[in-house]
PDB file of C-alpha atoms and ligand atoms in Angstrom:
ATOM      1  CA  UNK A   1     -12.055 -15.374   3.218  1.00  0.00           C
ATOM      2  CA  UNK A   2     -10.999 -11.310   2.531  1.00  0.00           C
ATOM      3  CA  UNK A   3      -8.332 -12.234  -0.226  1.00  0.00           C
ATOM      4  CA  UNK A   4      -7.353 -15.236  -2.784  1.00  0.00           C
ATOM      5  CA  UNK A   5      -4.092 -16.082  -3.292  1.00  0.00           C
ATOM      6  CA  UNK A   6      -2.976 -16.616  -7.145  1.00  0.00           C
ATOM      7  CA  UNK A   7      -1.000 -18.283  -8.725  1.00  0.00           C
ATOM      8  CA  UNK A   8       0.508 -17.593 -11.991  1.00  0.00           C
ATOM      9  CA  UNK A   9       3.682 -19.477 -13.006  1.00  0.00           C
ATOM     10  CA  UNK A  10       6.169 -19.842 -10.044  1.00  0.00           C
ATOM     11  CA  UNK A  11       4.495 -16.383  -8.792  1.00  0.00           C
ATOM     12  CA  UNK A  12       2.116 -15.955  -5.918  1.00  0.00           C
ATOM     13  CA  UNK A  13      -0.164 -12.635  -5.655  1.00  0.00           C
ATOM     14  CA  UNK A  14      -3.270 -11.777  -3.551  1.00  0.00           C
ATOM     15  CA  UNK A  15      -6.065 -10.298  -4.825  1.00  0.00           C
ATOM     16  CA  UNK A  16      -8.732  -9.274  -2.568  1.00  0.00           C
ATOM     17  CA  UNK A  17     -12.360 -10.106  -2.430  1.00  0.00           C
ATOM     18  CA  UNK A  18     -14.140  -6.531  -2.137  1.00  0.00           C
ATOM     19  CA  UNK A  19     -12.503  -5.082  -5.545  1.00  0.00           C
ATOM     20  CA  UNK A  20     -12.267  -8.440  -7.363  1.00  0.00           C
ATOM     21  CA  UNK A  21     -15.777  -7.667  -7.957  1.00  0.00           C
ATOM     22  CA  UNK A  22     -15.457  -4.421  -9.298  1.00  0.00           C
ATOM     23  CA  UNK A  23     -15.257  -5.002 -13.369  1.00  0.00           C
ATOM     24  CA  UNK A  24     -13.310  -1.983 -14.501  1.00  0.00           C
ATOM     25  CA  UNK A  25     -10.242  -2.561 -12.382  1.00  0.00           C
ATOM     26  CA  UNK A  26      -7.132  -5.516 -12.338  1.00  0.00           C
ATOM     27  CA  UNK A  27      -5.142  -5.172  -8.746  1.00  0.00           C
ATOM     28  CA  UNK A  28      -2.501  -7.067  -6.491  1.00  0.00           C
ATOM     29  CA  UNK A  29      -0.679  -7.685  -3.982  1.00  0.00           C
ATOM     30  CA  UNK A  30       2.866  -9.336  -4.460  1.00  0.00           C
ATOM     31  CA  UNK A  31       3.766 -12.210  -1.866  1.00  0.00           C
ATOM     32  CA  UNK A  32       7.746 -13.293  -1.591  1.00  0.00           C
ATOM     33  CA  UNK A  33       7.260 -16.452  -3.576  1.00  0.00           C
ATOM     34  CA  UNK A  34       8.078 -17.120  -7.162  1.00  0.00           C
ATOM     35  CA  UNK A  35      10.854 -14.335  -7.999  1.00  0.00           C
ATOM     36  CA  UNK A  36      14.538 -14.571  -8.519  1.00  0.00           C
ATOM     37  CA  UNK A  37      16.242 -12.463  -5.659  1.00  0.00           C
ATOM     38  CA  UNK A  38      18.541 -14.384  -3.512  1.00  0.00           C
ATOM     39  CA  UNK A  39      19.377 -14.711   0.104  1.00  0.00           C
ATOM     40  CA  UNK A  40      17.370 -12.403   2.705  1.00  0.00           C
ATOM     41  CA  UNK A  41      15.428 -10.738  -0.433  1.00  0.00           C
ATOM     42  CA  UNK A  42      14.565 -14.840  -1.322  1.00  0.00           C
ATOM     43  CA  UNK A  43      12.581 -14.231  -3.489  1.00  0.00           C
ATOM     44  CA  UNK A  44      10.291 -11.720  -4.980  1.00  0.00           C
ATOM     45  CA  UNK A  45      11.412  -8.412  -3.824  1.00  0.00           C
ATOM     46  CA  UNK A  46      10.251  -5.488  -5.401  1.00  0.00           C
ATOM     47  CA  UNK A  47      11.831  -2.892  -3.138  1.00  0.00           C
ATOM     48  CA  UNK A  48      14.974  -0.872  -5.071  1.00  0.00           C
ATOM     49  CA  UNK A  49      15.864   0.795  -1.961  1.00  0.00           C
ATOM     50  CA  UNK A  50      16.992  -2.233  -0.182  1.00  0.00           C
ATOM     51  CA  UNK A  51      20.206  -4.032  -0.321  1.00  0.00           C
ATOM     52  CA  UNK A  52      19.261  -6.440  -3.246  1.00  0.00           C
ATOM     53  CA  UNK A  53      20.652  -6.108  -6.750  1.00  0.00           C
ATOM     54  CA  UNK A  54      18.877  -3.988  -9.075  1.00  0.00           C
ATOM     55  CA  UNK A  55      18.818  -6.193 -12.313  1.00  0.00           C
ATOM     56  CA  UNK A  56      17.008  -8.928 -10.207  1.00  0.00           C
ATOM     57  CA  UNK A  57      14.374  -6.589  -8.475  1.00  0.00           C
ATOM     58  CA  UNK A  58      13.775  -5.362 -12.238  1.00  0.00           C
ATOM     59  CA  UNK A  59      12.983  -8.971 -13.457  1.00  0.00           C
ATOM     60  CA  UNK A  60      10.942  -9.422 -10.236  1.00  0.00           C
ATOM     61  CA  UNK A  61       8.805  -6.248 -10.873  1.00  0.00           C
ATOM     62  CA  UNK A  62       8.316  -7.074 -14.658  1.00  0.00           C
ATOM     63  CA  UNK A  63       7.121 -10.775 -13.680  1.00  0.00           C
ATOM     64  CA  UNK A  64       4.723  -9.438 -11.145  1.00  0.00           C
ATOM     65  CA  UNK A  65       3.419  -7.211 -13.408  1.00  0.00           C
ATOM     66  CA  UNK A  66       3.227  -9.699 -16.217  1.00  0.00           C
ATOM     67  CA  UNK A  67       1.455 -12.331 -13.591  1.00  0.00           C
ATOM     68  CA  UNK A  68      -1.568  -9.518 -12.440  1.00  0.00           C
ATOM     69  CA  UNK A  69      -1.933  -9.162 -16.517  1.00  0.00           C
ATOM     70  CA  UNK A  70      -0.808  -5.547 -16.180  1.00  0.00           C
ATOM     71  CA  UNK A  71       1.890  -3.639 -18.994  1.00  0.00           C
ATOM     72  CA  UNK A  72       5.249  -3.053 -17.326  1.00  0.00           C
ATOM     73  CA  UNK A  73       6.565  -0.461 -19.922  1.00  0.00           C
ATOM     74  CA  UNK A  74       3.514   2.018 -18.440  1.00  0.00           C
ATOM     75  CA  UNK A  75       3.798   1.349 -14.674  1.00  0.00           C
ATOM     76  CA  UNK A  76       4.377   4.228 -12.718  1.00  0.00           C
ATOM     77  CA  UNK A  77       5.828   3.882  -9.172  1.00  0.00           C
ATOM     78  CA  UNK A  78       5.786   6.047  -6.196  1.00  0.00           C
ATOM     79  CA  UNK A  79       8.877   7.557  -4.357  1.00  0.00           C
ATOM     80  CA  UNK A  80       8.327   6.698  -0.689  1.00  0.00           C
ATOM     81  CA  UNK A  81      10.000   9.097   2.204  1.00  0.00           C
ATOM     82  CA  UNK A  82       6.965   8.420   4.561  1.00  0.00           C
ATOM     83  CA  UNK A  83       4.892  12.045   3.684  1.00  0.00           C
ATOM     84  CA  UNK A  84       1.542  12.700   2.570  1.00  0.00           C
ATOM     85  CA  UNK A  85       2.044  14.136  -1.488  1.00  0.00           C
ATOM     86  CA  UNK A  86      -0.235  12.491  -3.622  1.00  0.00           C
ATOM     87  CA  UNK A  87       0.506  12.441  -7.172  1.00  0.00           C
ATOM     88  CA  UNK A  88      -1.839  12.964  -9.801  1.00  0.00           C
ATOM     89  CA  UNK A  89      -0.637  10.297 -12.592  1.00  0.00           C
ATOM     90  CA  UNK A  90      -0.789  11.536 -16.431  1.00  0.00           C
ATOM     91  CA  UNK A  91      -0.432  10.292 -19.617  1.00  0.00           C
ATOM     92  CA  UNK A  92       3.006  11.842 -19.891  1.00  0.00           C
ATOM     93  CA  UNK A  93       3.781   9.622 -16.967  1.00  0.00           C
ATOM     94  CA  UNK A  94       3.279   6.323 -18.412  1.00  0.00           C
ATOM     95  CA  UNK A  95       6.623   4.173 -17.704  1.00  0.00           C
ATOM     96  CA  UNK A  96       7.800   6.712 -14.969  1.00  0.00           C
ATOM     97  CA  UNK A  97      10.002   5.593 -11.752  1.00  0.00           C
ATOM     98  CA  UNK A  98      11.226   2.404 -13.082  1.00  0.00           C
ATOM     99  CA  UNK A  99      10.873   2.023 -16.614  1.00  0.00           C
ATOM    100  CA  UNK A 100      11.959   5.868 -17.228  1.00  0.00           C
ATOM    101  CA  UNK A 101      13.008   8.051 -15.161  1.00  0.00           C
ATOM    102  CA  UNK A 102      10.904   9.830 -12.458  1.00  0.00           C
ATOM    103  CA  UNK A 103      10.696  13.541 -12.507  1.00  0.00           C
ATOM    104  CA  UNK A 104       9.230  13.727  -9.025  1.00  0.00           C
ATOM    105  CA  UNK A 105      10.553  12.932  -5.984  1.00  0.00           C
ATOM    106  CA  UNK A 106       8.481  12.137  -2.112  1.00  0.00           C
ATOM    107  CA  UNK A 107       5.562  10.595  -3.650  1.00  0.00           C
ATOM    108  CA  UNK A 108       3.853   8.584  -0.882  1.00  0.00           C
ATOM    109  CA  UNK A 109       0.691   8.368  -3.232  1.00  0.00           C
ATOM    110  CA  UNK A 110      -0.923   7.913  -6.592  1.00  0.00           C
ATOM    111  CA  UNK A 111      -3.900   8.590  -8.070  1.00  0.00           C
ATOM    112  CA  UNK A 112      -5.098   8.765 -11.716  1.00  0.00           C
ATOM    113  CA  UNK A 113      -8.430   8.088 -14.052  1.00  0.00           C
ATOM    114  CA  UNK A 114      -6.500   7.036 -16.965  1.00  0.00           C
ATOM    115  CA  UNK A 115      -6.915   3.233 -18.294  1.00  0.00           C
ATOM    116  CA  UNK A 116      -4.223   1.638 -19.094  1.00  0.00           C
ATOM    117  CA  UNK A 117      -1.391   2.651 -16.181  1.00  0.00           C
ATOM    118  CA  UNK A 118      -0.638   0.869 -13.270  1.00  0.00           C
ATOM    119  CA  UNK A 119       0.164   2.185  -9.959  1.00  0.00           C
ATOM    120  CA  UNK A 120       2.911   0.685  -7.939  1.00  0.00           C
ATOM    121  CA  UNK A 121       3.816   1.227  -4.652  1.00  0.00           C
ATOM    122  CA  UNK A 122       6.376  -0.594  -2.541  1.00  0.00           C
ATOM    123  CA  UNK A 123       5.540  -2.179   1.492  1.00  0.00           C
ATOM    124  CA  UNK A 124       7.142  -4.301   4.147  1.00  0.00           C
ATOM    125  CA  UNK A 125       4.510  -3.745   7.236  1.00  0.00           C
ATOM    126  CA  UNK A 126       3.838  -0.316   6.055  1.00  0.00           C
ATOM    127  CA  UNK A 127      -0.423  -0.033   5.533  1.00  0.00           C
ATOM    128  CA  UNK A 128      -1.388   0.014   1.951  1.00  0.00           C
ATOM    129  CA  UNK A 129      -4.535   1.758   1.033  1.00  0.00           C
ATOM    130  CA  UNK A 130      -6.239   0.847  -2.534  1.00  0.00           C
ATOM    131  CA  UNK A 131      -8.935   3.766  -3.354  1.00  0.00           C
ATOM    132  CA  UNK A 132     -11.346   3.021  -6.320  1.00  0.00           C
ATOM    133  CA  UNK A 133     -14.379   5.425  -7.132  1.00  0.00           C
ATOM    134  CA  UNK A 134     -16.734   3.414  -8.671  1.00  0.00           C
ATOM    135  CA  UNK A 135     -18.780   5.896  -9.720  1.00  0.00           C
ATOM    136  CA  UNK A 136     -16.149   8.221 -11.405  1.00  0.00           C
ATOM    137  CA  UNK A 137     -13.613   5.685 -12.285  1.00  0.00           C
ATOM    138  CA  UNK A 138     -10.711   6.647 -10.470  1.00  0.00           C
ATOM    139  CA  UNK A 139      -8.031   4.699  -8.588  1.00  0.00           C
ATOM    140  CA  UNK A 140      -5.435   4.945  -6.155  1.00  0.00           C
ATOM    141  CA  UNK A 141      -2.391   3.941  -4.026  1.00  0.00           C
ATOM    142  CA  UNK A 142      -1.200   5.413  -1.133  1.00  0.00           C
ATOM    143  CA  UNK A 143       1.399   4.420   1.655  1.00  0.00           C
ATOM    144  CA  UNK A 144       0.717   4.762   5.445  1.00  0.00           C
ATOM    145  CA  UNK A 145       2.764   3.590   7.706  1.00  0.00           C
ATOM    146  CA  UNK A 146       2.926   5.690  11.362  1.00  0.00           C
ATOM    147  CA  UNK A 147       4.253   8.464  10.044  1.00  0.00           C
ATOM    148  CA  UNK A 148       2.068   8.337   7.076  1.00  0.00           C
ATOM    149  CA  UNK A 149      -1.242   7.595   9.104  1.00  0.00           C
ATOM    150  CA  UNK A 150      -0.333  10.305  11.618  1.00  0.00           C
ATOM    151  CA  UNK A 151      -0.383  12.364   8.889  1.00  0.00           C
ATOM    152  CA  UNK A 152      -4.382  11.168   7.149  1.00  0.00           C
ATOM    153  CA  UNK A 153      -2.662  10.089   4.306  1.00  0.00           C
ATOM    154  CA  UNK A 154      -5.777   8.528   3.369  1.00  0.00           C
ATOM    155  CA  UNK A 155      -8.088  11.379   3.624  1.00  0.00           C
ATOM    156  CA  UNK A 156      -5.431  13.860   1.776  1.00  0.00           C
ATOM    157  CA  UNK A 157      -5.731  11.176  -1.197  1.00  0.00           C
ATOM    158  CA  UNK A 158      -9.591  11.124  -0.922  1.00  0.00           C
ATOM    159  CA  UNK A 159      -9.272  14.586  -0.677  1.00  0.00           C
ATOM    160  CA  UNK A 160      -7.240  15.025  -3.514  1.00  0.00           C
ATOM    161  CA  UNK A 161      -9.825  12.344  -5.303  1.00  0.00           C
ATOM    162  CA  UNK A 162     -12.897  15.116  -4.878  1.00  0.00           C
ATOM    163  CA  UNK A 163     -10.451  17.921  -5.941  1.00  0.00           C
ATOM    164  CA  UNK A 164      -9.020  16.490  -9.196  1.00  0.00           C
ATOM    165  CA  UNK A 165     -12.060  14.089 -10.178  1.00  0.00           C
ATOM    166  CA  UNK A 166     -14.818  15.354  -8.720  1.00  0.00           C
ATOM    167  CA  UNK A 167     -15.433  11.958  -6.528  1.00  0.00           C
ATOM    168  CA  UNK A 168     -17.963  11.656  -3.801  1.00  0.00           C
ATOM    169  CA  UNK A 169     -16.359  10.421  -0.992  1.00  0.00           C
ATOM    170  CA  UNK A 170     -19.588   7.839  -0.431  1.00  0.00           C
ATOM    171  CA  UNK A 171     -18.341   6.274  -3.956  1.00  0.00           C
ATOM    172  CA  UNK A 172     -14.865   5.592  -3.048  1.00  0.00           C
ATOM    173  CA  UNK A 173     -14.202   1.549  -1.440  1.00  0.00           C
ATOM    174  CA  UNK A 174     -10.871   1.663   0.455  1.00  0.00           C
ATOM    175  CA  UNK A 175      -9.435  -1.852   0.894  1.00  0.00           C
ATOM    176  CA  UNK A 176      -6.444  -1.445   3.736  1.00  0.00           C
ATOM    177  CA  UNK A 177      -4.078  -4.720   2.102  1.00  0.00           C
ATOM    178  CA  UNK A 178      -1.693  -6.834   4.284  1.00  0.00           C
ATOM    179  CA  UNK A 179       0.527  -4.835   7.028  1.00  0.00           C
ATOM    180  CA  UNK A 180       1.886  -5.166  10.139  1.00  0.00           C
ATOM    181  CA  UNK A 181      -1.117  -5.837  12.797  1.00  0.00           C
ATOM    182  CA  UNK A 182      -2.057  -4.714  16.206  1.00  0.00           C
ATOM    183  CA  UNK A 183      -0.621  -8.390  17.393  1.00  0.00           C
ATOM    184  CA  UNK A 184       2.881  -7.348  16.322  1.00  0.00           C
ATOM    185  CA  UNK A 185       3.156  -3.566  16.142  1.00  0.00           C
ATOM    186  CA  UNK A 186       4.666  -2.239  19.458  1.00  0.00           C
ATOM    187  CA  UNK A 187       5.813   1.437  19.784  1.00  0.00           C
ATOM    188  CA  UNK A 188       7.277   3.665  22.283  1.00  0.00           C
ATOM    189  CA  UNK A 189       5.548   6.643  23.836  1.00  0.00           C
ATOM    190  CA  UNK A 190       7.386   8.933  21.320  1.00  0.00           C
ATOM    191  CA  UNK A 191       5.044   7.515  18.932  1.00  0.00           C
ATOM    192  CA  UNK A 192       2.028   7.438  20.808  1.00  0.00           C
ATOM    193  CA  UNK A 193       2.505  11.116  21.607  1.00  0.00           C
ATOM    194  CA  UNK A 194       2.399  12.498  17.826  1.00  0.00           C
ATOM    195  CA  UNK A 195      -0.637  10.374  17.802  1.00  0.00           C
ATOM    196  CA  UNK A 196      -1.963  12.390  19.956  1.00  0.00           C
ATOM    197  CA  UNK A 197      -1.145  15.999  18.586  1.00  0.00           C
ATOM    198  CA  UNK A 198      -2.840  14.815  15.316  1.00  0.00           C
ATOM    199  CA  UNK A 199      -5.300  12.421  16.338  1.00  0.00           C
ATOM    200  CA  UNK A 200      -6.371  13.500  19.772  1.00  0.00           C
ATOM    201  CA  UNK A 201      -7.990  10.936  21.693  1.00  0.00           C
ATOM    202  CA  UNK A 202      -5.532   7.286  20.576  1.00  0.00           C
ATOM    203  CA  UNK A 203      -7.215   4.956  23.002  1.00  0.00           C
ATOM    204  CA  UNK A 204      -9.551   3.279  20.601  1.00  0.00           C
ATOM    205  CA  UNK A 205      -6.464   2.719  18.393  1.00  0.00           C
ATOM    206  CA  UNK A 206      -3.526   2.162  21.034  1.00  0.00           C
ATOM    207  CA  UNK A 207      -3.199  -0.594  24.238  1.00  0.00           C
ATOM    208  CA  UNK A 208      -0.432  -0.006  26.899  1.00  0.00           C
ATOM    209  CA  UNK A 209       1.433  -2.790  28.265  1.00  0.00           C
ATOM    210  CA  UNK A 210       3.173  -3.206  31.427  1.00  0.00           C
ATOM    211  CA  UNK A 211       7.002  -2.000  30.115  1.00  0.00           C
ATOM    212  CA  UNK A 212       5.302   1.503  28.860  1.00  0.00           C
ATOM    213  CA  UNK A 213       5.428   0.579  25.363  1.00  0.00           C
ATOM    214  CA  UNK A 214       2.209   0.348  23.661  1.00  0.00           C
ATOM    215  CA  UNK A 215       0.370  -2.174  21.095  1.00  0.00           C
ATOM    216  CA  UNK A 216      -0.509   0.396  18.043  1.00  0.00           C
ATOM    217  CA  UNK A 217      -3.335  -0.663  15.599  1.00  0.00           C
ATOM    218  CA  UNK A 218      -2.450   1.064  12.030  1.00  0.00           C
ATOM    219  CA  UNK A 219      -5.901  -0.687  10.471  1.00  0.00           C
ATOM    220  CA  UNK A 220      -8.120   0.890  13.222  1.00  0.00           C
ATOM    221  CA  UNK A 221      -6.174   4.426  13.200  1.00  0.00           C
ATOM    222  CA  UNK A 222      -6.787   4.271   9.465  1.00  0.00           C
ATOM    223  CA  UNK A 223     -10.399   3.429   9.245  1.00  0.00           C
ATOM    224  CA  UNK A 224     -10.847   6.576  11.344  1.00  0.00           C
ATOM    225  CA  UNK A 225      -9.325   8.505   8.659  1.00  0.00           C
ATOM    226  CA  UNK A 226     -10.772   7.362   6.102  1.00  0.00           C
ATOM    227  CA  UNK A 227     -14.030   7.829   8.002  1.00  0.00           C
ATOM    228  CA  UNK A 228     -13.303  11.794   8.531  1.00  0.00           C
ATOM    229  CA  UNK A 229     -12.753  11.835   4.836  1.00  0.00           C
ATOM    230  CA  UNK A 230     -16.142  10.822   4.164  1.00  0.00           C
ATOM    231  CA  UNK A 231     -15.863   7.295   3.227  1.00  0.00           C
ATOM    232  CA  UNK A 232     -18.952   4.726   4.269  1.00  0.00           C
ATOM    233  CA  UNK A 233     -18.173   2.214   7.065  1.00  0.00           C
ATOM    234  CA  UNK A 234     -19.571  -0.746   4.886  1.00  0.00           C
ATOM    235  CA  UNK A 235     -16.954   0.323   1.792  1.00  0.00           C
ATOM    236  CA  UNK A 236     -13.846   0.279   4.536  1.00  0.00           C
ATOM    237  CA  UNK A 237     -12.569  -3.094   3.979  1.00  0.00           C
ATOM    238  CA  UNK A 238      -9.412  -4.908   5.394  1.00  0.00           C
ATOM    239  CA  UNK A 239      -7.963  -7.922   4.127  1.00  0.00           C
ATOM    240  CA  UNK A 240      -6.887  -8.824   7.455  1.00  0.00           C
ATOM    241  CA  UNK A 241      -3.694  -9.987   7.011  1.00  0.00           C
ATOM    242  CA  UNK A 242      -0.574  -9.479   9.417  1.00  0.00           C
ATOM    243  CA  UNK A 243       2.450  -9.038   7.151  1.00  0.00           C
ATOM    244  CA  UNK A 244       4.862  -9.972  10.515  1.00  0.00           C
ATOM    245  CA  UNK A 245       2.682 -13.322  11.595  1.00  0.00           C
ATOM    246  CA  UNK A 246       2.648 -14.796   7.970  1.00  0.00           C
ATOM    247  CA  UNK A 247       6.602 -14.398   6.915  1.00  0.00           C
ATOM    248  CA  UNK A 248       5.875 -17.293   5.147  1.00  0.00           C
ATOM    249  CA  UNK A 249       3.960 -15.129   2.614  1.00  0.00           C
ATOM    250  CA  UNK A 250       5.709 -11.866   3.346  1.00  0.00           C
ATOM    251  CA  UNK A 251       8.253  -9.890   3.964  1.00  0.00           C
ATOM    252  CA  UNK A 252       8.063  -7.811   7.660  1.00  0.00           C
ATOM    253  CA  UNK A 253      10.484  -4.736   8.346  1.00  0.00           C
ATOM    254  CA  UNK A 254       9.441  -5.434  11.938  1.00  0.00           C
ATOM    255  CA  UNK A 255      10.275  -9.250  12.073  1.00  0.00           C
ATOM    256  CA  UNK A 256      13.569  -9.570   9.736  1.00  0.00           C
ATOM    257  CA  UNK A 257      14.972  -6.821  11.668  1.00  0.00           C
ATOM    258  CA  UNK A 258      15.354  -4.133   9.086  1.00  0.00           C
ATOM    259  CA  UNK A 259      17.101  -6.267   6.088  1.00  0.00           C
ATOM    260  CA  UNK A 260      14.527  -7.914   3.760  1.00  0.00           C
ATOM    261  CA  UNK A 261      12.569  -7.429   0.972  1.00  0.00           C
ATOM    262  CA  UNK A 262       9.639  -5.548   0.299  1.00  0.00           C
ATOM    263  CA  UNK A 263       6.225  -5.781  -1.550  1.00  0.00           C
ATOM    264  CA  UNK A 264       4.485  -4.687  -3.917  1.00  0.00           C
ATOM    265  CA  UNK A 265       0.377  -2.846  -4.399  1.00  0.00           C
ATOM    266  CA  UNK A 266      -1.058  -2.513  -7.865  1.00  0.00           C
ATOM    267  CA  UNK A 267      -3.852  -1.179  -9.062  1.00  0.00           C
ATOM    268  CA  UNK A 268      -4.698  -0.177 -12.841  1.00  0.00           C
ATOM    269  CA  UNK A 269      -8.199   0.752 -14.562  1.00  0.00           C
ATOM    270  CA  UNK A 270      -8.941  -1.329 -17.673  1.00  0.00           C
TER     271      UNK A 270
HETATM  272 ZN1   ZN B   1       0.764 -10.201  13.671  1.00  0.00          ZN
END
């Protein structure tokens, strides 16, 4: 097994097996099971920006929070549009985007070496990426779905790790967490083709079917990135986890047709 899941109460999270390990760190990954939403966002949706209502995604984010062991009143959240900005979290950002009020707007990633805040950002087949340098003791979120792996997401927040912290690339362990799979993920050539302007070659990435659509494989596309940023093969892990084929466990953009709930990532340094 890649992951465990927990349980804690009536919740269910995953953690996963290559950062369990690592001592200075708590992290998650919400399932749908164990919240209070109702209907289509039954029942742990953490996603604001869907349909649900607002006072039940609040209670669902504070009881994930509370089940990972993490402090609610400092969580900072991103503010997804499907870019590449990474933000730098601060102490004088403890409690923003849900708690308080965000002053920031198209956040897509987090990073930050404080203890003491978590990082929370928000998936339903989109590719999370979990970034902790064990060397310098910095972690990070960041969101990459097509648009945000066509644009390296992952190696702008590596980049951004070196920049800001000082990290070596070789010290960061990137754990891609559950998302929509190769099995499930079929795209049209409009897709395929900015692919190609950013990526150049896609064929160890892509597979075309008969109807001129094509099978697209986010994981693959972003181990490549995270490659070119420097990371080691061996500390590129996947929990290898389709988000569409296990709807049991969570919610898929893809499969539900565009109206469900959505996930949650957390990371925070202790
Ligand atoms: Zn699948």
């Amino acid at each position: 097994m890649t992951y465990t899941i927990e349980n804690s109460g009536q919740i269910q999270f995953i953690t996963f097996d290559a950062l369990e390990n690592i001592p200075f760190i708590r992290h998650g990954f919400s399932t749908r099971i164990g919240g209070v939403s109702q209907g289509v966002y039954n029942s742990l949706n953490l996603g604001v920006k869907t349909g649900d209502s607002i006072e039940d995604v609040e209670q669902n984010i504070q009881m994930f929070t509370a089940a990972v062991g993490l402090n609610y009143e400092n969580l900072v959240v991103s503010d997804q549009v499907h870019g590449d900005i990474i933000k730098i979290v601060l102490e004088e950002d403890k409690g923003k985007g849900f708690f308080k009020e965000r002053d920031y707007h198209g956040v897509d990633g987090l990073i930050t070496n404080i203890p003491g805040i978590p990082l929370l950002t928000i998936f339903a087949d989109c590719v999370p990426i979990y970034f902790v340098d064990i060397a310098k003791k910095v972690v990070g979120l960041s969101h990459a779905g097509w648009k945000g792996t066509r644009l390296k997401i992952g190696k702008k927040t590596v980049e951004m790790m070196v920049c800001h912290y000082g990290s070596d690339p070789k010290d960061i362990v990137a754990l891609i967490g559950p998302s929509i799979k190769k099995c499930c993920y079929e795209v049209d050539q409009f897709v395929i083709n900015e692919f190609e302007s950013s990526f150049g070659s896609v064929s160890s990435f892509t597979t075309p079917k008969k109807d001129g659509k094509y099978m697209l494989d986010l994981w693959t596309a972003n181990k490549i990135v995270l490659l070119e940023a420097g990371l080691r093969d061996e500390n590129i892990r996947n929990s290898n986890l389709c988000t569409s084929c296990h709807s049991d466990l969570f919610y898929s953009y893809r499969k539900e047709n565009g109206v469900t709930g959505r996930m949650g990532a957390i990371i925070q340094l202790i």
